[in-house]
Amino acid sequence: MSLEILAPCGGYEALTAAVRCGANAVYLGTKELNARRGAHNFDFEELKKACRYCHQRGVKVYVTVNTLVFDNEFTTAYETVKRSLECGADAFIVQDLGLAKMIRSCFPQARLHASTQCSVTTPDGFKRLEELGFYRAVIPREMSLDEIREIRNATSMELEMFVHGALCMCVSGQCYLSAMLGGRSGNRGLCAQPCRLAFSADGKGGCDLSLKDLSLIEKVKEIESAGVISLKIEGRMKRPEYVAAAVTACKNAINNEYSQRDKEVLKSVFARSGFTDGYFTGKRNDMFGTRLKEDVTAANSVLKELARLYDKETPLVPVNIGFTCKTGEKLSLTVSTNEKSVTVTGGIPEKALNKPLTEEGLKERLSKLGGTPYYAENVTVELDEGLIAPASAINALRREAVEKLEETQEPQVTALPFTPVKARIKSGLPYYTARFESAEQIPVNHPFRRIFLPIGTPAELLLRHGAGVEIPRGLFGKEEELKKRLTELKKAGVTEAMCSDLGTYKTAEELGFKVYGGYGLNITNSETAQMFASPVLSFELTLEQAAEINAEDTGIIAYGRLPLMLTRNCPVKNRIGCAKCKKQGVLTDRKGYKFPVKCSEFPCVEILNSVSLVMSDRISEIKTDFIHFYFTDESRTEIENIINLYKCTKKPEGEYTRGLYFRGVR
């Protein structure tokens, strides 16, 4: 399969730009349930028009339903998928595993592409996606070339990869910063990008969470050699000229024609202090940057030039033309693409009195396909000598054939019924579970039914405290190391594990652990919750939404500094270095709030909220089966006081947050 150029389309003009500049596929969202709700997007009439336009030109259309879904949104999700299929959608890009389950069971012809928001970072994770029915998966931006090759060897799914566009500091699907600070959820398509504001690692007001834009277009051949088949361009919020520039650059790179001029145009149309190759080489050089004044004004010099790339129809589809002109027979014209063939007939030719038709003249006339998506790749003519037919008749046959070629059939959609899960009714107080940063924090007489400690904890300490192991998120390239460690712990007698991502859940399960679902699985509905054991639900739910999740033994985090970001590139290390940090790093925002940065022996670091979530005086309002305590830097004495606070249902003192449990997210 040749490389696919996959272009972003926030509106119809961007779609036109993408197709005319040479995209092989486009991705776009409807008005509901897509991760760029701020774009214009497409209603169903526009989507039908877009699918018809693209399919006439051999271009595929992938519809994004790549947000987390609440229980009360499944009817909308069902209708969105059904109507998108009726419009001609070729595939759906999906984040929510419960939604993917519904699509697979109700629409057997639907093709599923796993969004990068699924937060899958290991070979076992990609294997699990394939088991769940995904046909393609989008590789995380944080992967190196070697790690991509490791994934390629683990799965037969198609692999898609971002090669140009914005680069988030956080691993996709694991960012809650926008939601916690302003109620606008990145997992729901409304990220406010607070990371582009001042978050300083040295207290001097720098933007230490803002990365440059990614550009790997120069490395297309390496990407292809790693087994990636789709080159994805980020930018559904960007202008059509940006789409035109990026698609053209990708096309040139595939054809070995990528130039310095292409790079300059890309930088002019949109950049943040230039570009970075991100994590691809494993070096992570010069990745941080912001949008400067000169970045903004640079676009003025290239917009007109880029607009000219897509202002006229581009003939993209080769056709074979066969024309027959025989004595006593009707004129016959057949026009064929690789996928379709049409034949039209006209009047009977007459004997020529002076200037009979010639093969050369007919080929020239039949090749005039200007203003259409087609160009004549091969023209054959069967012509008896001495015949004549009006030029108008031949032109009319050509136009009729093209019109028939452009006709599209209504897709035949199989839609099996879907019955939304009913909300459950629960009574009684929740039991307690907890995770600790170290065994030293664990009180002697604690009230927790289950406790978990980090994977680096010695086996004897885990066994002494009856603890399970918490497996970290974001294990890029570390799966074999994880398996070795888990095997050692299993032999020692450790039996339980908490996993916050799809890959480690599969790994631990296959190694014989009793596995519990962590918050990083982003469980926001009953369909997803039923896929995991005793899951900790997403803290982007309200208490009411969490209470209505109909699945066995669910819980929420009710105490702790919530992890707001998981990032492979440490902002503190980048700014001041590990020696000065001494594992005590913090980020200070423009209002003076401090967000701890927690190191790990594994690839990623976590950025915690500036204040702790506390629900001690609101326990009676929590209707899940259990509540989970997320202890990080508290001392044992502080933890004992916190436990007592919850036992007595007292209101906390000092600064704290209720998170999103009452205000929810948009």
mmCIF file of C-alpha atoms in Angstrom, residues 231-568:
data_model
loop_
_atom_site.group_PDB
_atom_site.id
_atom_site.type_symbol
_atom_site.label_atom_id
_atom_site.label_comp_id
_atom_site.label_asym_id
_atom_site.label_seq_id
_atom_site.Cartn_x
_atom_site.Cartn_y
_atom_site.Cartn_z
ATOM 1 C CA LEU A 231 0.847 10.390 7.319
ATOM 2 C CA LYS A 232 -1.482 12.460 9.476
ATOM 3 C CA ILE A 233 -1.480 16.248 9.559
ATOM 4 C CA GLU A 234 -2.821 17.953 12.691
ATOM 5 C CA GLY A 235 -4.902 21.094 12.288
ATOM 6 C CA ARG A 236 -8.704 20.996 12.128
ATOM 7 C CA MET A 237 -8.696 24.453 13.725
ATOM 8 C CA LYS A 238 -6.290 25.814 11.109
ATOM 9 C CA ARG A 239 -7.019 27.795 7.936
ATOM 10 C CA PRO A 240 -7.278 26.165 4.462
ATOM 11 C CA GLU A 241 -3.923 27.631 3.367
ATOM 12 C CA TYR A 242 -2.221 25.717 6.188
ATOM 13 C CA VAL A 243 -3.849 22.497 4.978
ATOM 14 C CA ALA A 244 -2.737 23.224 1.410
ATOM 15 C CA ALA A 245 0.862 23.847 2.503
ATOM 16 C CA ALA A 246 1.118 20.716 4.648
ATOM 17 C CA VAL A 247 -0.486 18.394 2.092
ATOM 18 C CA THR A 248 1.732 19.762 -0.675
ATOM 19 C CA ALA A 249 4.842 19.322 1.471
ATOM 20 C CA CYS A 250 3.913 15.711 2.282
ATOM 21 C CA LYS A 251 3.249 14.960 -1.384
ATOM 22 C CA ASN A 252 6.609 16.452 -2.350
ATOM 23 C CA ALA A 253 8.386 14.451 0.353
ATOM 24 C CA ILE A 254 6.840 11.199 -0.878
ATOM 25 C CA ASN A 255 7.986 12.067 -4.395
ATOM 26 C CA ASN A 256 11.503 12.954 -3.162
ATOM 27 C CA GLU A 257 10.876 16.604 -4.049
ATOM 28 C CA TYR A 258 10.663 18.161 -0.575
ATOM 29 C CA SER A 259 12.655 21.390 -0.589
ATOM 30 C CA GLN A 260 13.835 24.141 1.696
ATOM 31 C CA ARG A 261 11.124 26.302 0.171
ATOM 32 C CA ASP A 262 8.462 23.819 1.337
ATOM 33 C CA LYS A 263 9.872 24.046 4.851
ATOM 34 C CA GLU A 264 9.921 27.843 4.779
ATOM 35 C CA VAL A 265 6.318 27.998 3.591
ATOM 36 C CA LEU A 266 5.219 25.610 6.332
ATOM 37 C CA LYS A 267 6.993 27.694 8.932
ATOM 38 C CA SER A 268 5.469 30.897 7.579
ATOM 39 C CA VAL A 269 1.893 29.666 7.525
ATOM 40 C CA PHE A 270 2.002 28.447 11.151
ATOM 41 C CA ALA A 271 4.759 27.745 13.657
ATOM 42 C CA ARG A 272 5.716 28.226 17.278
ATOM 43 C CA SER A 273 9.337 29.419 17.253
ATOM 44 C CA GLY A 274 10.023 26.988 14.429
ATOM 45 C CA PHE A 275 9.621 23.201 14.358
ATOM 46 C CA THR A 276 10.835 20.202 16.317
ATOM 47 C CA ASP A 277 11.231 16.540 15.393
ATOM 48 C CA GLY A 278 9.834 15.760 18.837
ATOM 49 C CA TYR A 279 10.512 12.295 20.195
ATOM 50 C CA PHE A 280 11.136 10.599 16.843
ATOM 51 C CA THR A 281 14.937 10.446 17.076
ATOM 52 C CA GLY A 282 14.965 9.913 20.842
ATOM 53 C CA LYS A 283 17.123 13.022 21.349
ATOM 54 C CA ARG A 284 14.410 15.589 22.248
ATOM 55 C CA ASN A 285 16.482 18.583 21.227
ATOM 56 C CA ASP A 286 15.106 22.127 21.351
ATOM 57 C CA MET A 287 11.460 21.150 21.739
ATOM 58 C CA PHE A 288 10.073 24.128 23.657
ATOM 59 C CA GLY A 289 8.650 27.244 22.026
ATOM 60 C CA THR A 290 5.779 29.714 21.882
ATOM 61 C CA ARG A 291 3.869 31.579 19.188
ATOM 62 C CA LEU A 292 5.807 34.811 18.636
ATOM 63 C CA LYS A 293 4.738 38.010 16.906
ATOM 64 C CA GLU A 294 6.957 37.243 13.912
ATOM 65 C CA ASP A 295 5.318 33.792 13.656
ATOM 66 C CA VAL A 296 1.925 35.461 13.324
ATOM 67 C CA THR A 297 2.930 38.069 10.744
ATOM 68 C CA ALA A 298 4.946 35.604 8.626
ATOM 69 C CA ALA A 299 1.751 34.081 7.236
ATOM 70 C CA ASN A 300 0.895 37.244 5.304
ATOM 71 C CA SER A 301 3.670 36.587 2.795
ATOM 72 C CA VAL A 302 2.449 33.133 1.717
ATOM 73 C CA LEU A 303 -1.349 33.090 1.987
ATOM 74 C CA LYS A 304 -2.070 34.215 -1.576
ATOM 75 C CA GLU A 305 0.498 31.810 -2.976
ATOM 76 C CA LEU A 306 -1.056 28.927 -1.047
ATOM 77 C CA ALA A 307 -4.623 29.868 -1.981
ATOM 78 C CA ARG A 308 -3.690 29.508 -5.649
ATOM 79 C CA LEU A 309 -2.841 25.849 -5.036
ATOM 80 C CA TYR A 310 -6.499 24.964 -4.606
ATOM 81 C CA ASP A 311 -8.484 27.690 -6.383
ATOM 82 C CA LYS A 312 -9.268 25.443 -9.382
ATOM 83 C CA GLU A 313 -10.298 21.856 -9.875
ATOM 84 C CA THR A 314 -7.329 19.518 -9.994
ATOM 85 C CA PRO A 315 -7.676 16.423 -12.191
ATOM 86 C CA LEU A 316 -6.786 13.642 -9.772
ATOM 87 C CA VAL A 317 -8.472 10.509 -11.109
ATOM 88 C CA PRO A 318 -7.043 8.734 -14.171
ATOM 89 C CA VAL A 319 -9.588 7.340 -16.622
ATOM 90 C CA ASN A 320 -9.402 5.000 -19.580
ATOM 91 C CA ILE A 321 -11.517 6.072 -22.533
ATOM 92 C CA GLY A 322 -12.721 3.791 -25.294
ATOM 93 C CA PHE A 323 -14.621 5.192 -28.301
ATOM 94 C CA THR A 324 -16.231 3.194 -31.098
ATOM 95 C CA CYS A 325 -17.406 4.691 -34.386
ATOM 96 C CA LYS A 326 -18.570 1.954 -36.790
ATOM 97 C CA THR A 327 -20.596 2.044 -39.994
ATOM 98 C CA GLY A 328 -24.285 1.511 -39.249
ATOM 99 C CA GLU A 329 -23.770 1.338 -35.472
ATOM 100 C CA LYS A 330 -24.435 3.841 -32.716
ATOM 101 C CA LEU A 331 -21.524 5.849 -31.403
ATOM 102 C CA SER A 332 -20.284 4.245 -28.165
ATOM 103 C CA LEU A 333 -18.136 5.788 -25.440
ATOM 104 C CA THR A 334 -16.830 3.893 -22.390
ATOM 105 C CA VAL A 335 -15.051 5.734 -19.567
ATOM 106 C CA SER A 336 -13.489 3.727 -16.732
ATOM 107 C CA THR A 337 -11.681 4.320 -13.460
ATOM 108 C CA ASN A 338 -10.168 1.559 -11.327
ATOM 109 C CA GLU A 339 -13.471 1.230 -9.494
ATOM 110 C CA LYS A 340 -16.204 2.072 -12.008
ATOM 111 C CA SER A 341 -17.010 1.894 -15.701
ATOM 112 C CA VAL A 342 -19.828 3.591 -17.676
ATOM 113 C CA THR A 343 -20.879 3.306 -21.301
ATOM 114 C CA VAL A 344 -23.050 5.771 -23.218
ATOM 115 C CA THR A 345 -24.272 5.666 -26.810
ATOM 116 C CA GLY A 346 -25.266 8.293 -29.350
ATOM 117 C CA GLY A 347 -26.414 8.626 -32.938
ATOM 118 C CA ILE A 348 -25.256 6.640 -35.980
ATOM 119 C CA PRO A 349 -22.332 8.211 -37.896
ATOM 120 C CA GLU A 350 -22.738 9.188 -41.529
ATOM 121 C CA LYS A 351 -20.497 8.938 -44.572
ATOM 122 C CA ALA A 352 -18.160 11.925 -44.758
ATOM 123 C CA LEU A 353 -18.325 14.149 -47.825
ATOM 124 C CA ASN A 354 -14.955 15.815 -47.333
ATOM 125 C CA LYS A 355 -13.327 15.729 -43.824
ATOM 126 C CA PRO A 356 -13.859 12.368 -42.146
ATOM 127 C CA LEU A 357 -13.104 11.750 -38.463
ATOM 128 C CA THR A 358 -9.533 10.828 -37.610
ATOM 129 C CA GLU A 359 -8.202 8.833 -34.691
ATOM 130 C CA GLU A 360 -5.917 11.676 -33.614
ATOM 131 C CA GLY A 361 -8.700 14.245 -33.696
ATOM 132 C CA LEU A 362 -11.045 12.033 -31.672
ATOM 133 C CA LYS A 363 -8.397 11.341 -29.031
ATOM 134 C CA GLU A 364 -7.786 15.063 -28.640
ATOM 135 C CA ARG A 365 -11.503 15.847 -28.313
ATOM 136 C CA LEU A 366 -12.235 12.995 -25.903
ATOM 137 C CA SER A 367 -9.308 13.965 -23.667
ATOM 138 C CA LYS A 368 -10.781 17.402 -22.929
ATOM 139 C CA LEU A 369 -11.878 16.750 -19.349
ATOM 140 C CA GLY A 370 -11.110 20.197 -17.930
ATOM 141 C CA GLY A 371 -13.183 21.271 -14.952
ATOM 142 C CA THR A 372 -13.673 17.652 -13.832
ATOM 143 C CA PRO A 373 -11.736 15.458 -11.366
ATOM 144 C CA TYR A 374 -10.570 13.251 -14.240
ATOM 145 C CA TYR A 375 -7.723 13.133 -16.704
ATOM 146 C CA ALA A 376 -7.321 10.833 -19.690
ATOM 147 C CA GLU A 377 -4.630 8.281 -18.982
ATOM 148 C CA ASN A 378 -5.347 6.124 -22.010
ATOM 149 C CA VAL A 379 -7.617 6.731 -25.014
ATOM 150 C CA THR A 380 -8.409 4.035 -27.585
ATOM 151 C CA VAL A 381 -10.463 4.594 -30.735
ATOM 152 C CA GLU A 382 -12.089 2.044 -33.034
ATOM 153 C CA LEU A 383 -12.934 3.957 -36.224
ATOM 154 C CA ASP A 384 -14.140 2.860 -39.638
ATOM 155 C CA GLU A 385 -12.778 4.971 -42.476
ATOM 156 C CA GLY A 386 -14.745 7.770 -44.085
ATOM 157 C CA LEU A 387 -17.227 8.496 -41.275
ATOM 158 C CA ILE A 388 -18.377 11.790 -39.788
ATOM 159 C CA ALA A 389 -20.275 12.728 -36.616
ATOM 160 C CA PRO A 390 -21.015 16.183 -35.221
ATOM 161 C CA ALA A 391 -18.483 17.519 -32.741
ATOM 162 C CA SER A 392 -21.410 18.547 -30.529
ATOM 163 C CA ALA A 393 -22.602 14.923 -30.426
ATOM 164 C CA ILE A 394 -19.174 13.643 -29.374
ATOM 165 C CA ASN A 395 -18.846 16.369 -26.742
ATOM 166 C CA ALA A 396 -22.300 15.504 -25.419
ATOM 167 C CA LEU A 397 -21.332 11.832 -25.089
ATOM 168 C CA ARG A 398 -18.190 12.805 -23.179
ATOM 169 C CA ARG A 399 -20.173 15.033 -20.778
ATOM 170 C CA GLU A 400 -22.834 12.351 -20.268
ATOM 171 C CA ALA A 401 -20.200 9.721 -19.494
ATOM 172 C CA VAL A 402 -18.504 11.981 -16.955
ATOM 173 C CA GLU A 403 -21.833 12.768 -15.279
ATOM 174 C CA LYS A 404 -22.624 9.058 -14.952
ATOM 175 C CA LEU A 405 -19.130 8.397 -13.644
ATOM 176 C CA GLU A 406 -19.711 11.012 -10.940
ATOM 177 C CA GLU A 407 -22.979 9.464 -9.813
ATOM 178 C CA THR A 408 -22.703 7.774 -6.425
ATOM 179 C CA GLN A 409 -24.909 5.111 -4.927
ATOM 180 C CA GLU A 410 -26.527 5.568 -1.533
ATOM 181 C CA PRO A 411 -24.610 3.429 0.990
ATOM 182 C CA GLN A 412 -26.498 0.414 2.308
ATOM 183 C CA VAL A 413 -26.240 0.684 6.089
ATOM 184 C CA THR A 414 -26.876 -2.179 8.491
ATOM 185 C CA ALA A 415 -27.971 -0.658 11.802
ATOM 186 C CA LEU A 416 -28.734 -3.077 14.626
ATOM 187 C CA PRO A 417 -30.657 -1.640 17.583
ATOM 188 C CA PHE A 418 -28.918 -0.310 20.670
ATOM 189 C CA THR A 419 -30.462 -0.176 24.121
ATOM 190 C CA PRO A 420 -28.701 2.285 26.442
ATOM 191 C CA VAL A 421 -27.767 0.956 29.856
ATOM 192 C CA LYS A 422 -30.132 2.068 32.590
ATOM 193 C CA ALA A 423 -28.720 4.032 35.504
ATOM 194 C CA ARG A 424 -28.180 1.950 38.597
ATOM 195 C CA ILE A 425 -29.484 2.680 42.065
ATOM 196 C CA LYS A 426 -27.036 2.326 44.938
ATOM 197 C CA SER A 427 -27.361 2.901 48.658
ATOM 198 C CA GLY A 428 -24.964 2.708 51.563
ATOM 199 C CA LEU A 429 -21.598 4.297 52.284
ATOM 200 C CA PRO A 430 -18.613 3.475 50.063
ATOM 201 C CA TYR A 431 -15.668 1.434 51.276
ATOM 202 C CA TYR A 432 -12.097 2.797 51.049
ATOM 203 C CA THR A 433 -9.107 1.963 48.832
ATOM 204 C CA ALA A 434 -5.809 3.826 48.486
ATOM 205 C CA ARG A 435 -2.518 4.189 46.688
ATOM 206 C CA PHE A 436 0.602 5.355 48.497
ATOM 207 C CA GLU A 437 3.842 6.749 47.161
ATOM 208 C CA SER A 438 5.830 4.656 49.647
ATOM 209 C CA ALA A 439 5.238 1.996 52.303
ATOM 210 C CA GLU A 440 6.440 4.419 54.984
ATOM 211 C CA GLN A 441 3.230 6.396 54.566
ATOM 212 C CA ILE A 442 0.906 3.512 55.428
ATOM 213 C CA PRO A 443 -0.718 3.887 58.886
ATOM 214 C CA VAL A 444 -0.657 0.856 61.165
ATOM 215 C CA ASN A 445 -4.432 0.513 61.473
ATOM 216 C CA HIS A 446 -5.709 1.808 58.162
ATOM 217 C CA PRO A 447 -9.299 1.444 56.897
ATOM 218 C CA PHE A 448 -8.467 0.508 53.286
ATOM 219 C CA ARG A 449 -9.837 -2.683 51.734
ATOM 220 C CA ARG A 450 -7.237 -2.510 48.951
ATOM 221 C CA ILE A 451 -3.960 -0.645 48.877
ATOM 222 C CA PHE A 452 -1.435 -0.204 46.079
ATOM 223 C CA LEU A 453 2.225 0.825 46.001
ATOM 224 C CA PRO A 454 4.454 1.791 43.056
ATOM 225 C CA ILE A 455 5.974 -0.979 40.974
ATOM 226 C CA GLY A 456 9.463 -0.223 42.266
ATOM 227 C CA THR A 457 8.464 -1.169 45.823
ATOM 228 C CA PRO A 458 10.370 -4.233 47.122
ATOM 229 C CA ALA A 459 8.276 -7.395 47.080
ATOM 230 C CA GLU A 460 8.707 -7.968 50.825
ATOM 231 C CA LEU A 461 7.119 -4.566 51.572
ATOM 232 C CA LEU A 462 4.222 -5.250 49.223
ATOM 233 C CA LEU A 463 3.601 -8.592 50.936
ATOM 234 C CA ARG A 464 4.017 -7.187 54.457
ATOM 235 C CA HIS A 465 1.282 -4.649 53.812
ATOM 236 C CA GLY A 466 -0.905 -6.891 51.677
ATOM 237 C CA ALA A 467 -0.522 -4.382 48.869
ATOM 238 C CA GLY A 468 -1.009 -4.662 45.177
ATOM 239 C CA VAL A 469 1.277 -2.978 42.690
ATOM 240 C CA GLU A 470 0.389 0.222 40.836
ATOM 241 C CA ILE A 471 1.660 0.079 37.260
ATOM 242 C CA PRO A 472 2.654 3.481 35.831
ATOM 243 C CA ARG A 473 1.145 4.987 32.686
ATOM 244 C CA GLY A 474 3.187 5.914 29.636
ATOM 245 C CA LEU A 475 5.559 2.939 29.363
ATOM 246 C CA PHE A 476 7.052 3.817 25.979
ATOM 247 C CA GLY A 477 9.600 1.119 25.109
ATOM 248 C CA LYS A 478 9.522 -0.354 28.626
ATOM 249 C CA GLU A 479 7.088 -3.251 28.250
ATOM 250 C CA GLU A 480 9.710 -6.001 28.479
ATOM 251 C CA GLU A 481 11.179 -4.387 31.589
ATOM 252 C CA LEU A 482 7.667 -4.239 33.050
ATOM 253 C CA LYS A 483 7.007 -7.912 32.281
ATOM 254 C CA LYS A 484 10.264 -8.919 33.952
ATOM 255 C CA ARG A 485 9.400 -6.943 37.084
ATOM 256 C CA LEU A 486 5.829 -8.257 37.238
ATOM 257 C CA THR A 487 7.049 -11.838 36.809
ATOM 258 C CA GLU A 488 9.411 -11.368 39.773
ATOM 259 C CA LEU A 489 6.600 -9.933 41.905
ATOM 260 C CA LYS A 490 4.217 -12.738 40.946
ATOM 261 C CA LYS A 491 6.769 -15.372 41.925
ATOM 262 C CA ALA A 492 7.239 -13.572 45.242
ATOM 263 C CA GLY A 493 3.515 -13.792 45.951
ATOM 264 C CA VAL A 494 2.125 -10.403 44.878
ATOM 265 C CA THR A 495 -1.271 -11.024 43.281
ATOM 266 C CA GLU A 496 -2.962 -7.683 42.559
ATOM 267 C CA ALA A 497 -2.261 -4.794 40.195
ATOM 268 C CA MET A 498 -3.891 -1.475 39.386
ATOM 269 C CA CYS A 499 -3.538 -0.415 35.762
ATOM 270 C CA SER A 500 -4.450 2.917 34.222
ATOM 271 C CA ASP A 501 -3.929 2.037 30.587
ATOM 272 C CA LEU A 502 -5.111 -0.625 28.181
ATOM 273 C CA GLY A 503 -1.704 -2.139 27.510
ATOM 274 C CA THR A 504 -0.562 -2.728 31.081
ATOM 275 C CA TYR A 505 -4.030 -4.039 31.958
ATOM 276 C CA LYS A 506 -3.580 -6.748 29.318
ATOM 277 C CA THR A 507 0.024 -7.425 30.371
ATOM 278 C CA ALA A 508 -0.812 -7.861 34.056
ATOM 279 C CA GLU A 509 -3.889 -9.958 33.278
ATOM 280 C CA GLU A 510 -1.912 -12.361 31.089
ATOM 281 C CA LEU A 511 0.730 -12.721 33.810
ATOM 282 C CA GLY A 512 -1.954 -13.905 36.225
ATOM 283 C CA PHE A 513 -2.588 -10.826 38.362
ATOM 284 C CA LYS A 514 -6.002 -9.791 39.598
ATOM 285 C CA VAL A 515 -6.221 -6.458 37.798
ATOM 286 C CA TYR A 516 -8.131 -3.329 38.788
ATOM 287 C CA GLY A 517 -8.891 -0.436 36.463
ATOM 288 C CA GLY A 518 -7.275 2.924 37.239
ATOM 289 C CA TYR A 519 -8.383 6.497 36.569
ATOM 290 C CA GLY A 520 -6.197 6.842 33.447
ATOM 291 C CA LEU A 521 -8.557 4.533 31.525
ATOM 292 C CA ASN A 522 -10.870 7.569 31.327
ATOM 293 C CA ILE A 523 -14.045 5.664 32.137
ATOM 294 C CA THR A 524 -17.047 7.972 31.744
ATOM 295 C CA ASN A 525 -19.863 5.568 30.869
ATOM 296 C CA SER A 526 -21.325 2.187 31.754
ATOM 297 C CA GLU A 527 -20.290 0.505 28.502
ATOM 298 C CA THR A 528 -16.613 1.200 29.196
ATOM 299 C CA ALA A 529 -16.865 0.533 32.939
ATOM 300 C CA GLN A 530 -18.165 -2.977 32.288
ATOM 301 C CA MET A 531 -14.948 -3.810 30.431
ATOM 302 C CA PHE A 532 -12.740 -3.492 33.548
ATOM 303 C CA ALA A 533 -12.693 -4.867 37.083
ATOM 304 C CA SER A 534 -13.511 -2.535 40.006
ATOM 305 C CA PRO A 535 -12.595 0.558 37.994
ATOM 306 C CA VAL A 536 -11.750 3.993 39.350
ATOM 307 C CA LEU A 537 -13.928 6.239 37.196
ATOM 308 C CA SER A 538 -12.748 9.403 35.476
ATOM 309 C CA PHE A 539 -12.587 12.433 37.740
ATOM 310 C CA GLU A 540 -14.110 14.449 34.883
ATOM 311 C CA LEU A 541 -17.508 13.026 35.899
ATOM 312 C CA THR A 542 -19.850 14.741 38.319
ATOM 313 C CA LEU A 543 -20.933 12.825 41.412
ATOM 314 C CA GLU A 544 -24.341 12.336 39.826
ATOM 315 C CA GLN A 545 -22.864 10.936 36.604
ATOM 316 C CA ALA A 546 -20.529 8.630 38.548
ATOM 317 C CA ALA A 547 -23.420 7.352 40.678
ATOM 318 C CA GLU A 548 -25.394 6.366 37.566
ATOM 319 C CA ILE A 549 -22.627 4.258 36.010
ATOM 320 C CA ASN A 550 -24.123 0.772 35.799
ATOM 321 C CA ALA A 551 -21.171 -1.538 36.360
ATOM 322 C CA GLU A 552 -19.987 -3.748 39.170
ATOM 323 C CA ASP A 553 -17.906 -2.221 41.968
ATOM 324 C CA THR A 554 -17.018 1.276 40.740
ATOM 325 C CA GLY A 555 -15.204 4.030 42.583
ATOM 326 C CA ILE A 556 -13.951 7.588 42.350
ATOM 327 C CA ILE A 557 -10.912 9.415 43.668
ATOM 328 C CA ALA A 558 -12.152 11.262 46.757
ATOM 329 C CA TYR A 559 -8.844 12.563 48.056
ATOM 330 C CA GLY A 560 -5.504 13.602 46.640
ATOM 331 C CA ARG A 561 -3.469 15.861 44.408
ATOM 332 C CA LEU A 562 -4.968 14.872 41.091
ATOM 333 C CA PRO A 563 -2.469 14.123 38.299
ATOM 334 C CA LEU A 564 -3.230 16.737 35.637
ATOM 335 C CA MET A 565 -0.586 15.847 33.057
ATOM 336 C CA LEU A 566 1.511 12.877 32.041
ATOM 337 C CA THR A 567 4.486 14.022 29.992
ATOM 338 C CA ARG A 568 7.517 12.296 28.523
#
